[in-house]
Coordinates of C-alpha atoms in Angstrom, one line a residue:
M16 CA 126.4 30.2 -47.8
K17 CA 125.5 31.1 -51.3
P18 CA 123.6 34.4 -51.8
S19 CA 121.1 32.6 -54.1
V20 CA 120.2 30.3 -51.2
F21 CA 120.1 32.9 -48.5
Y22 CA 118.0 35.5 -50.3
G23 CA 115.8 33.1 -52.2
K24 CA 116.8 34.1 -55.7
R25 CA 119.9 34.2 -57.9
V26 CA 122.0 37.3 -58.6
N27 CA 121.5 38.6 -62.1
A28 CA 118.9 35.9 -62.8
Q29 CA 116.7 36.5 -65.8
P30 CA 112.9 36.0 -65.4
R31 CA 111.8 32.7 -66.8
V32 CA 108.6 32.8 -68.8
R33 CA 107.0 29.5 -69.8
V34 CA 105.7 29.8 -73.3
P35 CA 103.2 27.1 -74.2
P36 CA 104.4 25.2 -77.4
E37 CA 102.5 25.5 -80.6
E38 CA 101.1 22.3 -81.9
S39 CA 102.0 21.9 -85.6
E40 CA 103.2 19.3 -87.9
D41 CA 106.8 20.3 -87.3
S42 CA 106.5 20.4 -83.5
C43 CA 108.2 17.7 -81.6
L44 CA 105.3 17.6 -79.1
S45 CA 102.7 16.5 -81.7
D46 CA 102.3 12.9 -82.6
S47 CA 102.5 11.8 -86.2
A48 CA 99.1 11.2 -87.8
G49 CA 99.8 7.8 -89.2
S50 CA 102.1 6.3 -86.6
D51 CA 101.3 4.9 -83.2
E52 CA 105.0 4.3 -82.2
E53 CA 106.4 6.1 -79.3
Y54 CA 109.2 8.5 -79.7
V55 CA 112.5 7.1 -78.3
P56 CA 115.1 9.8 -77.8
K57 CA 118.6 9.0 -79.0
T58 CA 121.9 10.0 -77.6
G59 CA 122.9 13.5 -78.9
D60 CA 119.4 14.7 -79.5
E61 CA 119.9 17.4 -76.9
E62 CA 122.6 19.0 -79.0
S63 CA 120.4 19.0 -82.1
C64 CA 117.7 21.0 -80.4
S65 CA 117.6 24.7 -81.1
E66 CA 118.0 27.4 -78.5
S67 CA 114.3 28.3 -78.9
D68 CA 113.3 24.8 -77.8
R69 CA 115.5 25.0 -74.7
G70 CA 114.1 28.3 -73.3
S71 CA 115.3 31.8 -73.1
S72 CA 118.7 31.1 -71.6
D73 CA 121.8 31.7 -73.7
E74 CA 123.8 28.8 -72.0
E75 CA 122.9 25.2 -72.4
N76 CA 121.8 23.7 -69.1
V77 CA 121.8 20.0 -70.1
V78 CA 123.3 17.6 -67.7
K79 CA 125.1 14.8 -69.5
P80 CA 126.2 11.5 -68.0
G81 CA 129.3 12.1 -66.0
D82 CA 129.1 15.9 -66.2
G83 CA 127.1 16.4 -62.9
E84 CA 130.1 17.4 -60.8
S85 CA 131.5 19.9 -63.3
S86 CA 128.2 21.7 -63.8
S87 CA 128.3 25.5 -63.2
E88 CA 126.1 27.5 -60.8
S89 CA 123.7 28.3 -63.7
D90 CA 122.6 24.6 -63.6
M91 CA 121.0 25.2 -60.2
S92 CA 118.3 27.5 -61.6
S93 CA 117.3 25.3 -64.5
S94 CA 113.6 25.0 -65.0
E95 CA 111.4 22.0 -64.7
E96 CA 111.1 21.6 -68.5
E97 CA 114.9 21.5 -68.8
V98 CA 115.2 18.8 -66.2
Q99 CA 112.6 16.7 -68.0
D100 CA 114.6 17.2 -71.3
Q101 CA 117.7 16.0 -69.5
D102 CA 116.0 12.9 -68.2
A103 CA 114.8 12.2 -71.8
G104 CA 118.3 12.6 -73.2
D105 CA 119.8 10.3 -70.6
A106 CA 117.3 7.5 -71.2
G107 CA 119.5 5.7 -73.6
S108 CA 122.8 5.8 -71.6
D109 CA 123.8 3.7 -68.7
G110 CA 125.1 6.6 -66.6
K111 CA 123.4 7.8 -63.5
Y112 CA 122.4 11.3 -62.7
V113 CA 124.2 12.7 -59.7
P114 CA 122.5 15.8 -58.2
E115 CA 124.5 18.8 -57.3
P116 CA 124.2 21.0 -54.2
G117 CA 121.4 23.5 -54.8
D118 CA 119.1 21.0 -56.6
E119 CA 116.7 21.1 -53.5
E120 CA 116.0 24.8 -54.1
S121 CA 115.2 24.1 -57.8
N122 CA 112.8 21.3 -56.8
R123 CA 111.2 23.5 -54.2
S124 CA 110.6 26.2 -56.8
S125 CA 109.1 23.7 -59.2
S126 CA 106.7 22.5 -56.6
N127 CA 105.7 26.1 -55.9
E128 CA 105.0 26.5 -59.6
E129 CA 102.8 23.4 -59.5
V130 CA 100.8 24.8 -56.5
D131 CA 100.4 28.2 -58.3
S132 CA 99.1 26.4 -61.4
T133 CA 96.6 24.4 -59.4
S134 CA 95.3 27.4 -57.5
A135 CA 95.0 29.2 -60.8
Q136 CA 92.9 26.4 -62.3
A137 CA 90.7 26.4 -59.2
A138 CA 90.2 30.2 -59.6
R139 CA 89.3 29.8 -63.2
K140 CA 86.7 27.1 -62.4
T141 CA 85.2 29.3 -59.7
Q142 CA 85.0 32.2 -62.1
K143 CA 83.3 30.0 -64.8
R144 CA 80.8 28.8 -62.2
Q145 CA 80.0 32.3 -61.1
N146 CA 79.6 33.4 -64.7
K147 CA 77.3 30.5 -65.2
D148 CA 75.2 31.3 -62.1
K149 CA 75.0 35.0 -62.9
V150 CA 71.5 36.2 -63.5
A151 CA 70.8 38.8 -66.1
W152 CA 68.5 41.5 -64.8
K153 CA 66.6 43.9 -67.0
T154 CA 64.9 47.2 -66.2
V155 CA 61.1 47.1 -66.6
K156 CA 59.4 50.0 -68.3
Q157 CA 56.4 51.2 -66.3
T158 CA 53.4 50.7 -68.5
Q159 CA 50.0 49.1 -68.0
S160 CA 51.1 46.0 -70.0
S161 CA 54.0 45.4 -67.6
A162 CA 51.6 44.4 -64.8
K163 CA 51.6 40.7 -63.9
K164 CA 48.3 38.9 -63.2
V165 CA 47.9 37.7 -59.7
P166 CA 46.8 34.0 -59.7
E167 CA 43.4 33.3 -58.4
W168 CA 42.9 30.8 -55.6
Q169 CA 41.0 27.8 -56.8
G170 CA 40.6 26.1 -53.3
A171 CA 38.3 26.9 -50.4
L172 CA 38.2 26.2 -46.7
P173 CA 36.0 23.4 -45.5
D174 CA 32.7 24.3 -43.9
S175 CA 32.1 23.1 -40.3
D176 CA 28.7 21.8 -39.2
T177 CA 29.2 22.0 -35.4
I178 CA 31.0 24.1 -32.9
K179 CA 32.9 22.0 -30.4
Q180 CA 33.8 22.8 -26.8
P181 CA 37.0 24.7 -26.2
V182 CA 38.6 21.7 -24.5
D183 CA 37.9 19.5 -27.5
Y184 CA 39.8 21.9 -29.7
F185 CA 42.7 21.7 -27.2
R186 CA 42.6 17.9 -27.1
Q187 CA 42.8 17.8 -30.8
F188 CA 46.5 18.6 -30.4
F189 CA 47.2 17.3 -26.9
D190 CA 45.6 14.0 -27.5
T191 CA 45.7 10.8 -25.4
E192 CA 48.8 9.5 -27.1
L193 CA 50.8 12.7 -26.4
L194 CA 49.6 12.8 -22.8
A195 CA 50.5 9.1 -22.3
L196 CA 54.0 9.7 -23.7
I197 CA 54.6 12.6 -21.3
V198 CA 53.3 10.5 -18.4
N199 CA 55.5 7.6 -19.2
Q200 CA 58.6 9.6 -19.7
S201 CA 58.0 11.6 -16.5
N202 CA 57.5 8.5 -14.4
L203 CA 60.7 7.0 -16.0
Y204 CA 62.7 10.1 -15.3
S205 CA 61.6 10.2 -11.6
T206 CA 62.7 6.5 -11.3
Q207 CA 66.0 7.3 -12.9
E208 CA 66.6 10.2 -10.5
N209 CA 65.4 8.4 -7.3
S210 CA 64.5 4.7 -7.6
N211 CA 63.1 4.7 -4.1
H212 CA 60.4 7.3 -4.8
A213 CA 58.0 7.0 -7.7
L214 CA 56.1 9.9 -9.2
K215 CA 53.0 7.9 -10.0
L216 CA 51.7 10.4 -12.5
D217 CA 48.6 9.6 -14.6
Q218 CA 46.9 11.4 -17.5
K219 CA 44.1 13.0 -15.4
E220 CA 46.7 14.5 -13.0
L221 CA 48.8 15.8 -15.9
E222 CA 45.7 17.5 -17.3
Q223 CA 45.1 19.1 -14.0
F224 CA 48.7 20.3 -13.9
I225 CA 48.3 21.9 -17.4
G226 CA 45.0 23.4 -16.3
T227 CA 46.6 25.1 -13.2
V228 CA 49.4 26.4 -15.5
L229 CA 46.8 28.0 -17.7
Y230 CA 45.1 29.6 -14.7
M231 CA 48.5 31.0 -13.7
S232 CA 49.0 32.6 -17.1
V233 CA 45.7 34.5 -16.6
I234 CA 46.0 35.2 -12.9
R235 CA 49.7 36.4 -12.6
L236 CA 51.5 36.4 -9.3
P237 CA 55.3 37.0 -8.8
R238 CA 56.0 33.5 -7.4
S239 CA 54.4 30.1 -8.1
R240 CA 54.1 29.4 -4.3
S241 CA 52.0 32.5 -3.9
Y242 CA 49.0 30.7 -5.3
W243 CA 48.8 28.5 -2.2
S244 CA 49.8 31.2 0.4
K245 CA 47.3 32.6 2.9
A246 CA 47.8 36.2 1.7
C247 CA 46.9 35.7 -2.0
R248 CA 45.5 32.2 -2.3
V249 CA 43.9 31.3 -5.6
E250 CA 41.2 28.7 -5.3
Q251 CA 41.2 27.7 -8.9
V252 CA 44.8 26.5 -8.4
A253 CA 45.1 25.6 -4.7
D254 CA 42.0 23.5 -4.6
V255 CA 43.1 21.3 -7.5
M256 CA 46.3 19.9 -6.1
P257 CA 48.7 20.6 -3.2
R258 CA 51.6 22.8 -3.6
D259 CA 54.3 20.2 -3.1
R260 CA 52.7 17.8 -5.5
W261 CA 52.5 20.6 -8.2
E262 CA 56.2 21.4 -7.7
E263 CA 57.0 17.7 -7.9
I264 CA 55.2 17.2 -11.2
K265 CA 56.9 20.3 -12.6
H266 CA 60.4 19.1 -11.5
F267 CA 60.0 15.6 -13.1
I268 CA 57.9 16.4 -16.2
H269 CA 59.9 15.0 -19.1
L270 CA 59.5 14.3 -22.8
N271 CA 62.2 11.9 -23.8
D272 CA 64.4 9.1 -22.4
N273 CA 67.8 10.4 -21.4
T274 CA 69.4 7.0 -22.0
A275 CA 68.2 6.8 -25.6
P276 CA 70.8 7.6 -28.4
N277 CA 70.4 11.2 -29.4
N278 CA 72.8 11.4 -32.4
S279 CA 74.0 14.8 -31.3
D280 CA 70.5 16.2 -31.7
R281 CA 70.3 19.6 -29.8
L282 CA 66.5 19.2 -29.6
F283 CA 66.6 15.7 -28.3
K284 CA 64.7 16.6 -25.1
I285 CA 61.7 18.0 -27.0
R286 CA 61.9 15.9 -30.2
P287 CA 58.8 13.7 -29.3
L288 CA 56.7 16.8 -28.6
I289 CA 57.7 18.3 -32.0
D290 CA 57.1 15.0 -33.8
S291 CA 53.6 14.8 -32.3
L292 CA 52.5 18.5 -32.8
L293 CA 54.0 19.1 -36.3
P294 CA 51.8 16.7 -38.3
K295 CA 48.7 18.0 -36.6
F296 CA 49.5 21.5 -37.5
Q297 CA 50.4 20.6 -41.1
A298 CA 47.1 18.7 -41.5
L299 CA 45.0 21.9 -40.8
P300 CA 43.2 23.3 -43.9
Q301 CA 45.3 26.2 -45.3
D302 CA 44.1 29.6 -46.5
Q303 CA 45.3 31.2 -49.7
M304 CA 47.9 33.6 -48.2
L305 CA 50.5 32.2 -45.8
S306 CA 53.5 34.0 -44.2
I307 CA 56.8 32.8 -42.8
D308 CA 58.7 34.7 -40.1
E309 CA 60.9 34.2 -37.1
Q310 CA 59.3 33.8 -33.6
M311 CA 61.2 34.3 -30.4
V312 CA 60.6 32.3 -27.2
P313 CA 61.7 34.6 -24.4
F314 CA 64.7 33.3 -22.5
K315 CA 67.8 35.0 -21.0
G316 CA 69.5 32.1 -19.4
R317 CA 72.5 30.2 -20.6
S318 CA 71.8 28.0 -23.6
V319 CA 73.5 27.0 -26.8
L320 CA 70.3 27.5 -28.7
K321 CA 69.7 31.1 -27.5
Q322 CA 69.7 33.7 -30.3
Y323 CA 69.7 37.5 -30.4
I324 CA 67.4 39.4 -32.8
P325 CA 67.6 43.2 -32.0
K326 CA 64.4 44.2 -33.9
K327 CA 62.1 41.7 -32.0
P328 CA 60.1 42.7 -28.9
Y329 CA 61.9 39.9 -27.1
K330 CA 65.5 40.2 -28.3
W331 CA 66.9 37.1 -26.4
G332 CA 65.5 33.6 -26.6
Y333 CA 65.0 30.6 -28.8
K334 CA 64.2 31.1 -32.5
I335 CA 61.4 29.3 -34.3
F336 CA 60.5 29.6 -38.0
V337 CA 56.7 29.6 -38.2
L338 CA 54.4 29.2 -41.2
C339 CA 50.9 30.6 -40.5
D340 CA 48.1 32.4 -42.2
T341 CA 47.3 36.1 -42.0
K342 CA 45.3 35.6 -38.7
G343 CA 48.1 33.7 -36.9
L344 CA 46.9 30.1 -37.3
V345 CA 50.0 27.9 -37.3
H346 CA 50.5 25.4 -40.1
S347 CA 54.1 24.4 -39.6
F348 CA 57.2 25.4 -37.6
D349 CA 60.9 24.6 -37.3
V350 CA 62.9 25.2 -34.2
Y351 CA 66.3 26.7 -35.1
A352 CA 69.1 24.7 -33.6
G353 CA 72.1 26.0 -35.7
K354 CA 73.2 25.4 -39.2
S355 CA 71.2 22.7 -40.9
D356 CA 71.5 20.9 -44.2
P357 CA 69.1 21.7 -47.1
P358 CA 66.2 19.4 -47.9
P359 CA 67.0 16.6 -50.4
G360 CA 67.3 18.0 -53.9
S361 CA 67.6 21.6 -52.8
Q362 CA 70.6 24.0 -52.9
D363 CA 72.5 25.1 -49.8
I364 CA 71.3 28.7 -49.3
G365 CA 72.5 29.3 -45.8
A366 CA 71.2 28.4 -42.3
S367 CA 68.1 30.5 -42.3
G368 CA 67.3 29.7 -45.9
N369 CA 67.6 25.9 -45.3
A370 CA 65.3 26.3 -42.3
L371 CA 62.7 28.1 -44.4
S372 CA 62.9 25.4 -47.1
T373 CA 62.3 22.8 -44.4
T374 CA 59.4 24.7 -42.9
C375 CA 57.6 25.0 -46.2
C376 CA 58.8 21.9 -47.9
T377 CA 56.0 22.1 -50.4
N378 CA 57.0 25.5 -51.6
R379 CA 57.9 24.4 -55.1
G380 CA 55.5 25.8 -57.6
I381 CA 53.9 28.1 -55.0
P382 CA 54.1 31.9 -55.8
A383 CA 56.2 33.8 -53.3
L384 CA 56.6 37.4 -52.2
A385 CA 59.2 38.7 -49.7
T386 CA 61.6 41.5 -48.8
V387 CA 65.2 41.0 -49.8
R388 CA 68.5 42.7 -49.3
Q389 CA 70.5 44.2 -52.1
N390 CA 73.5 41.8 -51.7
R391 CA 71.2 38.8 -52.1
L392 CA 70.2 39.8 -55.7
R393 CA 73.2 38.8 -57.7
G394 CA 73.7 41.0 -60.7
C395 CA 70.8 43.3 -59.8
S396 CA 71.6 47.0 -59.1
F397 CA 69.2 49.7 -57.9
S398 CA 69.8 53.4 -57.4
E399 CA 71.1 54.5 -54.0
D400 CA 68.7 55.9 -51.4
K401 CA 70.2 59.4 -51.9
K402 CA 69.2 59.5 -55.6
L403 CA 65.8 58.2 -54.8
K404 CA 65.3 60.7 -52.0
K405 CA 66.0 63.6 -54.4
K406 CA 63.2 62.3 -56.7
G407 CA 60.8 62.3 -53.8
R408 CA 58.8 59.9 -51.7
G409 CA 57.0 57.1 -53.6
T410 CA 59.8 56.7 -56.2
F411 CA 60.4 53.2 -57.3
E412 CA 62.4 51.1 -59.7
E413 CA 61.6 47.6 -61.1
Q414 CA 63.8 44.9 -62.6
Q415 CA 63.1 41.4 -63.8
A416 CA 65.1 38.2 -64.4
V417 CA 64.5 34.5 -65.0
V418 CA 65.8 32.3 -62.3
D419 CA 65.3 28.5 -62.7
R420 CA 62.8 29.1 -65.5
V421 CA 60.7 31.3 -63.2
E422 CA 60.3 35.0 -63.8
V423 CA 61.2 37.1 -60.8
R424 CA 60.3 40.8 -60.3
A425 CA 62.3 43.0 -57.9
V426 CA 61.1 46.4 -56.9
K427 CA 62.8 49.1 -54.8
W428 CA 60.4 51.6 -53.3
F429 CA 61.5 54.6 -51.4
D430 CA 59.2 55.9 -48.6
N431 CA 61.1 57.1 -45.5
R432 CA 63.9 54.7 -46.7
G433 CA 64.5 52.3 -49.5
V434 CA 63.0 48.8 -49.3
I435 CA 63.4 46.0 -51.9
V436 CA 60.7 43.4 -52.5
A437 CA 60.9 40.5 -54.8
S438 CA 58.1 38.2 -56.1
T439 CA 57.3 35.5 -58.6
F440 CA 53.7 36.6 -59.2
A441 CA 53.4 40.4 -58.3
S442 CA 54.8 43.5 -60.0
A443 CA 54.9 47.2 -59.5
Q444 CA 51.8 47.9 -61.7
P445 CA 49.1 48.9 -61.1
V446 CA 50.2 51.8 -58.9
S447 CA 48.0 53.1 -56.1
F448 CA 48.2 56.1 -53.8
I449 CA 48.4 56.0 -50.0
E450 CA 48.5 58.7 -47.4
R451 CA 51.7 59.5 -45.5
W452 CA 52.5 62.1 -42.9
D453 CA 54.9 64.8 -44.0
R454 CA 56.9 66.4 -41.2
K455 CA 57.9 69.4 -43.1
Q456 CA 54.5 70.3 -44.4
R457 CA 52.8 69.0 -41.2
R458 CA 50.0 67.3 -43.1
K459 CA 49.2 64.1 -44.9
V460 CA 50.4 63.8 -48.5
S461 CA 49.6 61.3 -51.2
V462 CA 52.4 58.9 -52.1
Q463 CA 52.3 56.4 -54.9
C464 CA 52.7 52.8 -53.9
P465 CA 53.5 49.8 -56.2
S466 CA 51.1 46.9 -56.2
I467 CA 53.8 44.5 -54.9
I468 CA 54.2 46.7 -51.7
T469 CA 50.4 46.8 -51.1
L470 CA 50.2 43.0 -51.3
Y471 CA 53.2 42.5 -49.0
N472 CA 51.7 44.9 -46.3
K473 CA 48.4 43.2 -46.5
F474 CA 49.5 39.6 -45.9
M475 CA 52.8 39.8 -44.1
G476 CA 51.7 40.1 -40.4
G477 CA 50.6 36.5 -39.7
V478 CA 53.4 35.6 -37.3
D479 CA 53.2 39.0 -35.6
A480 CA 49.5 38.4 -34.9
L481 CA 50.4 35.0 -33.4
D482 CA 53.1 36.6 -31.2
A483 CA 50.6 39.2 -30.0
L484 CA 47.9 36.6 -29.1
I485 CA 50.5 34.5 -27.2
A486 CA 51.8 37.6 -25.4
Y487 CA 48.4 38.5 -23.9
Y488 CA 48.4 35.5 -21.5
R489 CA 51.8 33.9 -21.8
I490 CA 52.8 31.2 -19.3
R491 CA 55.6 32.8 -17.3
I492 CA 56.7 29.9 -15.1
R493 CA 60.5 30.1 -14.5
S494 CA 62.7 27.1 -14.9
K495 CA 66.4 26.4 -15.6
K496 CA 65.5 23.5 -18.0
Y497 CA 65.2 24.7 -21.6
Y498 CA 62.7 22.0 -22.5
H499 CA 60.3 23.4 -19.9
R500 CA 60.3 26.7 -21.7
F501 CA 59.6 25.0 -25.0
F502 CA 56.8 22.9 -23.4
F503 CA 55.0 25.9 -22.0
H504 CA 55.4 27.8 -25.2
F505 CA 53.9 25.0 -27.3
V506 CA 51.0 24.9 -24.8
D507 CA 50.4 28.6 -25.5
M508 CA 50.7 28.0 -29.2
V509 CA 48.1 25.2 -29.1
V510 CA 45.7 27.3 -27.1
V511 CA 45.9 30.2 -29.7
N512 CA 45.5 27.7 -32.5
S513 CA 42.5 26.2 -30.8
W514 CA 40.9 29.6 -30.4
L515 CA 41.5 30.5 -34.0
L516 CA 39.9 27.2 -35.2
Y517 CA 36.9 28.0 -32.9
R518 CA 36.6 31.4 -34.4
R519 CA 36.7 29.9 -37.9
D520 CA 33.9 27.5 -37.1
C521 CA 31.8 30.3 -35.5
G522 CA 32.2 32.3 -38.7
N523 CA 31.1 29.3 -40.8
M524 CA 28.0 28.9 -38.6
N525 CA 27.2 32.6 -38.7
V526 CA 27.5 33.0 -35.0
P527 CA 27.4 36.8 -34.0
R528 CA 30.7 38.2 -32.9
K529 CA 29.3 39.2 -29.5
K530 CA 28.3 35.7 -28.7
Q531 CA 31.7 34.3 -29.5
K532 CA 34.2 33.7 -26.7
D533 CA 37.2 35.9 -26.7
L534 CA 40.7 34.5 -26.0
L535 CA 40.5 35.0 -22.2
A536 CA 37.1 33.3 -21.8
F537 CA 38.3 30.5 -24.2
K538 CA 41.5 29.9 -22.2
L539 CA 39.7 29.9 -18.8
S540 CA 37.2 27.4 -20.2
I541 CA 40.0 25.0 -21.2
A542 CA 41.6 25.4 -17.8
Q543 CA 38.4 24.7 -15.9
A544 CA 37.7 21.6 -18.0
L545 CA 41.2 20.2 -17.6
C546 CA 41.1 20.7 -13.8
M547 CA 37.6 19.5 -13.1
Q548 CA 36.1 17.4 -16.0
G549 CA 36.1 13.8 -14.9
K550 CA 38.3 14.5 -11.8
D551 CA 37.6 13.9 -8.1
L552 CA 38.9 17.0 -6.2
S553 CA 38.0 15.7 -2.7
A554 CA 41.1 13.5 -2.6
K555 CA 43.4 16.4 -3.4
K556 CA 42.7 18.4 -0.2
R557 CA 45.4 18.7 2.4
G558 CA 45.0 18.1 6.1
R559 CA 43.9 15.2 8.3
P560 CA 41.6 12.8 6.5
L561 CA 37.9 12.6 7.6
S562 CA 36.9 10.0 10.2
D563 CA 35.2 6.8 9.4
V564 CA 31.5 7.4 10.0
E565 CA 30.6 3.9 10.9
R566 CA 33.5 3.4 13.2
E567 CA 32.7 6.6 15.1
F568 CA 29.0 5.6 15.2
K569 CA 29.9 2.3 16.9
K570 CA 31.9 4.2 19.5
K571 CA 28.9 6.4 20.1
Q572 CA 26.6 3.3 20.6
R573 CA 28.8 2.1 23.4
R574 CA 28.1 5.2 25.4
G575 CA 24.3 5.0 25.1
P576 CA 21.3 4.7 22.8
T577 CA 21.7 6.4 19.4
K578 CA 19.7 6.7 16.3
A579 CA 20.6 4.2 13.5
I580 CA 22.2 5.5 10.3
P581 CA 22.2 4.0 6.8
T582 CA 25.2 1.8 5.7
Q583 CA 28.0 3.1 3.5
D584 CA 26.4 1.8 0.3
V585 CA 23.2 3.6 0.9
R586 CA 24.9 6.9 1.9
A587 CA 27.2 7.0 -1.1
D588 CA 24.7 5.9 -3.9
A589 CA 24.1 9.6 -4.8
V590 CA 20.4 8.9 -5.4
G591 CA 17.6 10.7 -3.6
H592 CA 19.7 12.5 -0.9
W593 CA 18.1 15.9 -0.7
P594 CA 18.3 18.4 2.2
Q595 CA 15.0 19.2 3.9
I596 CA 14.3 21.7 6.7
D597 CA 12.7 20.1 9.7
S598 CA 10.6 21.9 12.3
V599 CA 12.7 20.5 15.2
R600 CA 16.4 21.3 15.6
Q601 CA 18.5 18.3 16.6
R602 CA 22.1 17.4 17.1
C603 CA 24.1 16.8 13.9
K604 CA 24.6 13.0 13.4
F605 CA 28.0 13.4 11.7
P606 CA 30.7 12.1 14.0
K607 CA 32.6 14.6 16.1
C608 CA 30.2 17.4 15.2
T609 CA 28.6 19.1 18.2
G610 CA 26.4 21.5 16.3
H611 CA 22.6 21.7 16.1
T612 CA 20.7 22.0 12.9
S613 CA 17.3 21.8 11.4
F614 CA 18.5 20.3 8.0
K615 CA 18.1 16.6 7.5
C616 CA 18.4 14.2 4.6
T617 CA 15.1 13.0 3.2
K618 CA 16.5 9.5 2.4
C619 CA 18.7 8.9 5.4
D620 CA 16.4 10.7 7.8
V621 CA 19.2 12.1 9.9
H622 CA 20.0 15.7 10.9
L623 CA 23.2 17.2 9.3
C624 CA 24.8 20.6 9.4
L625 CA 24.5 22.6 6.2
N626 CA 25.6 26.3 6.4
K627 CA 28.5 28.6 5.4
K628 CA 30.9 27.3 8.0
K629 CA 30.1 23.5 7.9
N630 CA 28.9 21.1 5.3
C631 CA 28.4 17.9 7.2
F632 CA 25.7 16.9 4.7
R633 CA 28.2 16.5 1.9
A634 CA 30.8 14.7 4.1
F635 CA 28.2 12.3 5.4
H636 CA 27.3 11.1 1.9
V637 CA 30.8 10.6 0.5

């Protein structure tokens, strides 16, 4: 084996440097100005070429026709340019080129050179693109003239003429169409699971289910079955529907058809719910200042969508990007389901950035203000925290740049630590003073604060306010199905949104704060209306059904003379049936009742029990 093949390079090989040829009139690479004819090499042109044209080698490495077998070892390391010259020189002869042993190594080296040249070109293009995208930042001198004028809001919130009932605000989001969709999909899902047993769910029963869930969020018990137990029975829940029926509805509640094509959509199970609620949130009148932040739906089970954010109160769960005002009113949201594509016409700025662009798709032309990390500001450099700490608390630096024809101001302010804030409308001036607690001096000291920091602290807590309102009375029903967790979370979000709209209408109508319902009273009012408004609760009670009054009365007539009673149509017309106290106590005329009472119906003229233990009066007139 040759040493040049084993070690990958030749012994005593000189480094080959490829010098680009200079284009001149005398150069053989330049075309003549007045001629379009192609150059045809002639036999013997190789010998006429000078040594400078052949490279830096002292020996000639030209392979002539018939000389392939007698070539020396130096021919193995000939460069790609020399091989091309040899091919050009042999164009006019009839001989054929016979490769020698070792030509494979030379071809491999030439291919490596081509790859290196291609990678170098790609690196140069990347460098040019980075230089083109590089932003030039300039330090802003702190003067009064450097302050930017905050734009004034030209719009206004619409005035309301009336204050609706709490359940009407709720049904503004959970309307008839959405309830019908949930009912149809739940019945379909129960049929797919068990074709012999139908769920037979209707909209009124679904409203009762949601109402009981709202009651459970206020009256918390460790288990859902405890609401029907003898030890801690809750009438607001147990009297609405039986326990087994409630668990059956919870098991089969569904939002989308499993057999429909999902196109690998991770949110396929809740997509109809999102498509129904999102336009309703976006149609709400918006205030001047809006905030975007991440919201966590608490969940610790196994799920591909589960995220971890260490600085959130609930660190594990599903992540939702929410757009809301400073009070927590939701205007838009986007459930995070992994890396997403940017909106049409926008740049790819990462998974979170693309989600934010989707959440506020109308953000073009809207002034923005946000905190930012140092590595996100390309070309912008601030002093380190150590240097700013030596200068004292309240020290700040400001820089400006033009990005996409928009002026951006970035300010780094040092309080307990450094924080960077960037904005398209705010600046550091005018500077105000705030009070901060000094541990060393053990007293409050005045610290200067830029205007951009003051604006950020004033309007940044919208999503945090929403999280706090939801956390007061959160629905905590456990389930292994992820879409159940999302469904109950959106119910909580709709209740909070409804309450904030109610508070806005009360403010427009100048209703005193003491007469306005708080969140607890508002939520209980919605729960009560969903459970009882337009519903018949008598058919939901468990136990043996009541006896037929007329059938039992006929049996009683066979045993002896009895007083006549009105027919079913008269007893159940619900007109003029009032209890009256009679001077004589008689036996109750309700079948299978052996009690004596002095109450009788003024219209039916029969005695019926009416006390704490028995209510035969009501049962007789149903």
